[in-house]
Amino acid sequence: MARIRVKDLRLRTYIGIKEEEINNKQDVLINLTILYPSVDAVEVNDIEHALNYRTITKAIIAHVEGNRFALLERLTQEILDLVMTHQAVRYAEVEVDKPHALRFAESVSITLAGHR
């Protein structure tokens, strides 16, 4: 199994329930861990036999920046659902951080995982 990690993908979106959050985009940090069987990719050395993390990341960027979310839980689940649409994915974990969501904390995050 190959483990793909996308670290600190920083995007801007509408996230939250307060009026200022609904009206202003905020940063979110996304971290992904994806496991998929990579035997063919290793043997053939061709992107057609690998899980294309660039394609997955572009879909996440478009979805996050093009929508509004009240809750971190919902945003995290929708990203996980996007990753899991790729049949090669056996396991995925998504963590979404909302920087400065609490006064004395660096960030608040939600982590969700899925497998097949």
C-alpha atoms as an extended CHARMM CRD file, in Angstrom:
* protein
*
       116  EXT
         1         1  MET       CA              0.0000000000        0.0000000000        0.0000000000  PROA      1               0.0000000000
         2         2  ALA       CA              1.1410000000        3.5150000000       -0.7900000000  PROA      2               0.0000000000
         3         3  ARG       CA              0.4330000000        6.3190000000        1.6260000000  PROA      3               0.0000000000
         4         4  ILE       CA             -0.1490000000        9.7320000000        0.0600000000  PROA      4               0.0000000000
         5         5  ARG       CA             -0.0480000000       12.7150000000        2.3970000000  PROA      5               0.0000000000
         6         6  VAL       CA             -1.1240000000       16.2060000000        1.4320000000  PROA      6               0.0000000000
         7         7  LYS       CA             -0.0020000000       18.5860000000        4.1620000000  PROA      7               0.0000000000
         8         8  ASP       CA             -1.3440000000       22.0360000000        5.0040000000  PROA      8               0.0000000000
         9         9  LEU       CA             -3.4080000000       22.7340000000        1.9040000000  PROA      9               0.0000000000
        10        10  ARG       CA             -4.4730000000       26.3090000000        2.7420000000  PROA      10              0.0000000000
        11        11  LEU       CA             -7.7530000000       27.3910000000        1.1820000000  PROA      11              0.0000000000
        12        12  ARG       CA            -10.2610000000       30.1800000000        1.7600000000  PROA      12              0.0000000000
        13        13  THR       CA            -13.9580000000       29.5170000000        2.1540000000  PROA      13              0.0000000000
        14        14  TYR       CA            -17.0870000000       30.6060000000        3.9680000000  PROA      14              0.0000000000
        15        15  ILE       CA            -17.1460000000       28.5670000000        7.1840000000  PROA      15              0.0000000000
        16        16  GLY       CA            -19.0810000000       29.2430000000       10.3480000000  PROA      16              0.0000000000
        17        17  ILE       CA            -22.3710000000       30.2670000000       11.8890000000  PROA      17              0.0000000000
        18        18  LYS       CA            -21.7100000000       33.8430000000       13.0460000000  PROA      18              0.0000000000
        19        19  GLU       CA            -22.6930000000       36.7020000000       10.7320000000  PROA      19              0.0000000000
        20        20  GLU       CA            -19.0660000000       37.7720000000       10.2190000000  PROA      20              0.0000000000
        21        21  GLU       CA            -18.1640000000       34.1760000000        9.2690000000  PROA      21              0.0000000000
        22        22  ILE       CA            -21.0690000000       33.9060000000        6.8490000000  PROA      22              0.0000000000
        23        23  ASN       CA            -20.0730000000       37.1680000000        5.1410000000  PROA      23              0.0000000000
        24        24  ASN       CA            -16.2730000000       36.7750000000        5.0280000000  PROA      24              0.0000000000
        25        25  LYS       CA            -14.0630000000       33.9920000000        3.7480000000  PROA      25              0.0000000000
        26        26  GLN       CA            -11.6560000000       32.4280000000        6.2070000000  PROA      26              0.0000000000
        27        27  ASP       CA             -8.5930000000       30.2410000000        5.9090000000  PROA      27              0.0000000000
        28        28  VAL       CA             -8.8440000000       26.5140000000        6.4610000000  PROA      28              0.0000000000
        29        29  LEU       CA             -5.9390000000       24.0590000000        6.5070000000  PROA      29              0.0000000000
        30        30  ILE       CA             -6.5520000000       20.6150000000        5.0630000000  PROA      30              0.0000000000
        31        31  ASN       CA             -4.4300000000       17.5360000000        5.6660000000  PROA      31              0.0000000000
        32        32  LEU       CA             -5.0930000000       14.2750000000        3.8310000000  PROA      32              0.0000000000
        33        33  THR       CA             -3.8170000000       10.7490000000        4.2480000000  PROA      33              0.0000000000
        34        34  ILE       CA             -4.7810000000        8.3310000000        1.4950000000  PROA      34              0.0000000000
        35        35  LEU       CA             -3.8570000000        4.6580000000        1.1730000000  PROA      35              0.0000000000
        36        36  TYR       CA             -4.1310000000        2.7990000000       -2.1140000000  PROA      36              0.0000000000
        37        37  PRO       CA             -2.5800000000       -0.3460000000       -3.6240000000  PROA      37              0.0000000000
        38        38  SER       CA              0.4010000000        0.8720000000       -5.6380000000  PROA      38              0.0000000000
        39        39  VAL       CA              1.8330000000       -2.3650000000       -7.0700000000  PROA      39              0.0000000000
        40        40  ASP       CA              0.9780000000       -1.4530000000      -10.6750000000  PROA      40              0.0000000000
        41        41  ALA       CA              2.2750000000        2.1050000000      -10.3050000000  PROA      41              0.0000000000
        42        42  VAL       CA              5.5640000000        0.8290000000       -8.9000000000  PROA      42              0.0000000000
        43        43  GLU       CA              6.0050000000       -1.7950000000      -11.6120000000  PROA      43              0.0000000000
        44        44  VAL       CA              4.8840000000        0.2440000000      -14.6380000000  PROA      44              0.0000000000
        45        45  ASN       CA              6.1250000000        3.6970000000      -13.5000000000  PROA      45              0.0000000000
        46        46  ASP       CA              3.2240000000        5.4240000000      -15.2730000000  PROA      46              0.0000000000
        47        47  ILE       CA              0.6790000000        7.9130000000      -13.8800000000  PROA      47              0.0000000000
        48        48  GLU       CA             -2.1420000000        5.9390000000      -15.5210000000  PROA      48              0.0000000000
        49        49  HSD       CA             -1.4810000000        3.2070000000      -12.9390000000  PROA      49              0.0000000000
        50        50  ALA       CA             -1.2350000000        5.5190000000       -9.9380000000  PROA      50              0.0000000000
        51        51  LEU       CA             -3.7310000000        7.4590000000       -7.8700000000  PROA      51              0.0000000000
        52        52  ASN       CA             -3.3530000000       11.0160000000       -9.1400000000  PROA      52              0.0000000000
        53        53  TYR       CA             -3.1790000000       13.2110000000       -6.0400000000  PROA      53              0.0000000000
        54        54  ARG       CA             -3.1290000000       16.3350000000       -8.2100000000  PROA      54              0.0000000000
        55        55  THR       CA             -6.5770000000       15.4880000000       -9.6290000000  PROA      55              0.0000000000
        56        56  ILE       CA             -7.9170000000       14.8290000000       -6.1330000000  PROA      56              0.0000000000
        57        57  THR       CA             -6.4420000000       18.0670000000       -4.7740000000  PROA      57              0.0000000000
        58        58  LYS       CA             -7.8820000000       20.1440000000       -7.6420000000  PROA      58              0.0000000000
        59        59  ALA       CA            -11.3620000000       18.7070000000       -6.9470000000  PROA      59              0.0000000000
        60        60  ILE       CA            -11.0140000000       19.5650000000       -3.2580000000  PROA      60              0.0000000000
        61        61  ILE       CA             -9.9000000000       23.1330000000       -4.0420000000  PROA      61              0.0000000000
        62        62  ALA       CA            -12.8440000000       23.7130000000       -6.3870000000  PROA      62              0.0000000000
        63        63  HSD       CA            -15.3400000000       22.2720000000       -3.8990000000  PROA      63              0.0000000000
        64        64  VAL       CA            -14.0640000000       24.0880000000       -0.8150000000  PROA      64              0.0000000000
        65        65  GLU       CA            -13.6240000000       27.4660000000       -2.4800000000  PROA      65              0.0000000000
        66        66  GLY       CA            -16.9240000000       27.2220000000       -4.3610000000  PROA      66              0.0000000000
        67        67  ASN       CA            -19.2410000000       26.4150000000       -1.4500000000  PROA      67              0.0000000000
        68        68  ARG       CA            -20.3470000000       27.6060000000        1.9790000000  PROA      68              0.0000000000
        69        69  PHE       CA            -20.2580000000       25.5430000000        5.1710000000  PROA      69              0.0000000000
        70        70  ALA       CA            -21.7810000000       26.1110000000        8.5810000000  PROA      70              0.0000000000
        71        71  LEU       CA            -19.8260000000       23.3780000000       10.3500000000  PROA      71              0.0000000000
        72        72  LEU       CA            -16.3090000000       21.9600000000       10.1600000000  PROA      72              0.0000000000
        73        73  GLU       CA            -17.8680000000       18.5110000000       10.3990000000  PROA      73              0.0000000000
        74        74  ARG       CA            -19.8000000000       19.0360000000        7.1670000000  PROA      74              0.0000000000
        75        75  LEU       CA            -16.8060000000       20.4580000000        5.3040000000  PROA      75              0.0000000000
        76        76  THR       CA            -14.5980000000       17.5770000000        6.4670000000  PROA      76              0.0000000000
        77        77  GLN       CA            -17.1740000000       14.9550000000        5.4570000000  PROA      77              0.0000000000
        78        78  GLU       CA            -17.6290000000       16.4540000000        1.9980000000  PROA      78              0.0000000000
        79        79  ILE       CA            -13.8690000000       16.4020000000        1.4080000000  PROA      79              0.0000000000
        80        80  LEU       CA            -13.7130000000       12.7870000000        2.5920000000  PROA      80              0.0000000000
        81        81  ASP       CA            -16.5750000000       11.8990000000        0.2380000000  PROA      81              0.0000000000
        82        82  LEU       CA            -14.6730000000       13.4720000000       -2.6820000000  PROA      82              0.0000000000
        83        83  VAL       CA            -11.5590000000       11.4330000000       -1.9020000000  PROA      83              0.0000000000
        84        84  MET       CA            -13.5370000000        8.1980000000       -1.4970000000  PROA      84              0.0000000000
        85        85  THR       CA            -15.1240000000        8.5390000000       -4.9670000000  PROA      85              0.0000000000
        86        86  HSD       CA            -11.8290000000        7.1980000000       -6.3360000000  PROA      86              0.0000000000
        87        87  GLN       CA            -12.2140000000        3.4290000000       -6.3620000000  PROA      87              0.0000000000
        88        88  ALA       CA             -8.5000000000        2.8000000000       -5.7710000000  PROA      88              0.0000000000
        89        89  VAL       CA             -8.6780000000        4.4780000000       -2.3470000000  PROA      89              0.0000000000
        90        90  ARG       CA             -8.7590000000        1.8790000000        0.4310000000  PROA      90              0.0000000000
        91        91  TYR       CA             -8.4920000000        4.2790000000        3.3620000000  PROA      91              0.0000000000
        92        92  ALA       CA             -8.5870000000        8.0500000000        3.7070000000  PROA      92              0.0000000000
        93        93  GLU       CA             -8.2980000000       10.4200000000        6.6170000000  PROA      93              0.0000000000
        94        94  VAL       CA             -9.1300000000       14.1080000000        6.3540000000  PROA      94              0.0000000000
        95        95  GLU       CA             -8.3310000000       16.7440000000        8.9540000000  PROA      95              0.0000000000
        96        96  VAL       CA             -9.5880000000       20.3100000000        8.5520000000  PROA      96              0.0000000000
        97        97  ASP       CA             -8.2180000000       23.0610000000       10.7910000000  PROA      97              0.0000000000
        98        98  LYS       CA             -9.9160000000       26.3980000000       11.2900000000  PROA      98              0.0000000000
        99        99  PRO       CA             -7.1500000000       28.7400000000       12.4850000000  PROA      99              0.0000000000
       100       100  HSD       CA             -7.9640000000       31.0920000000       15.3640000000  PROA      100             0.0000000000
       101       101  ALA       CA            -11.4910000000       29.7150000000       15.8390000000  PROA      101             0.0000000000
       102       102  LEU       CA            -10.9980000000       30.0170000000       19.5920000000  PROA      102             0.0000000000
       103       103  ARG       CA             -9.5050000000       33.0230000000       21.3280000000  PROA      103             0.0000000000
       104       104  PHE       CA             -6.5380000000       31.3020000000       22.9970000000  PROA      104             0.0000000000
       105       105  ALA       CA             -6.0280000000       28.4150000000       20.5660000000  PROA      105             0.0000000000
       106       106  GLU       CA             -3.9790000000       28.2030000000       17.3850000000  PROA      106             0.0000000000
       107       107  SER       CA             -6.8260000000       26.3350000000       15.6790000000  PROA      107             0.0000000000
       108       108  VAL       CA             -9.7230000000       23.9210000000       16.0120000000  PROA      108             0.0000000000
       109       109  SER       CA             -9.8280000000       20.8290000000       13.8360000000  PROA      109             0.0000000000
       110       110  ILE       CA            -12.0770000000       17.9300000000       12.9030000000  PROA      110             0.0000000000
       111       111  THR       CA            -10.7390000000       14.6030000000       11.6230000000  PROA      111             0.0000000000
       112       112  LEU       CA            -12.8400000000       12.0000000000        9.8040000000  PROA      112             0.0000000000
       113       113  ALA       CA            -11.7950000000        8.7310000000        8.1810000000  PROA      113             0.0000000000
       114       114  GLY       CA            -13.3110000000        6.2600000000        5.7230000000  PROA      114             0.0000000000
       115       115  HSD       CA            -12.3220000000        2.8850000000        4.3460000000  PROA      115             0.0000000000
       116       116  ARG       CA            -13.4260000000        0.1550000000        1.9740000000  PROA      116             0.0000000000
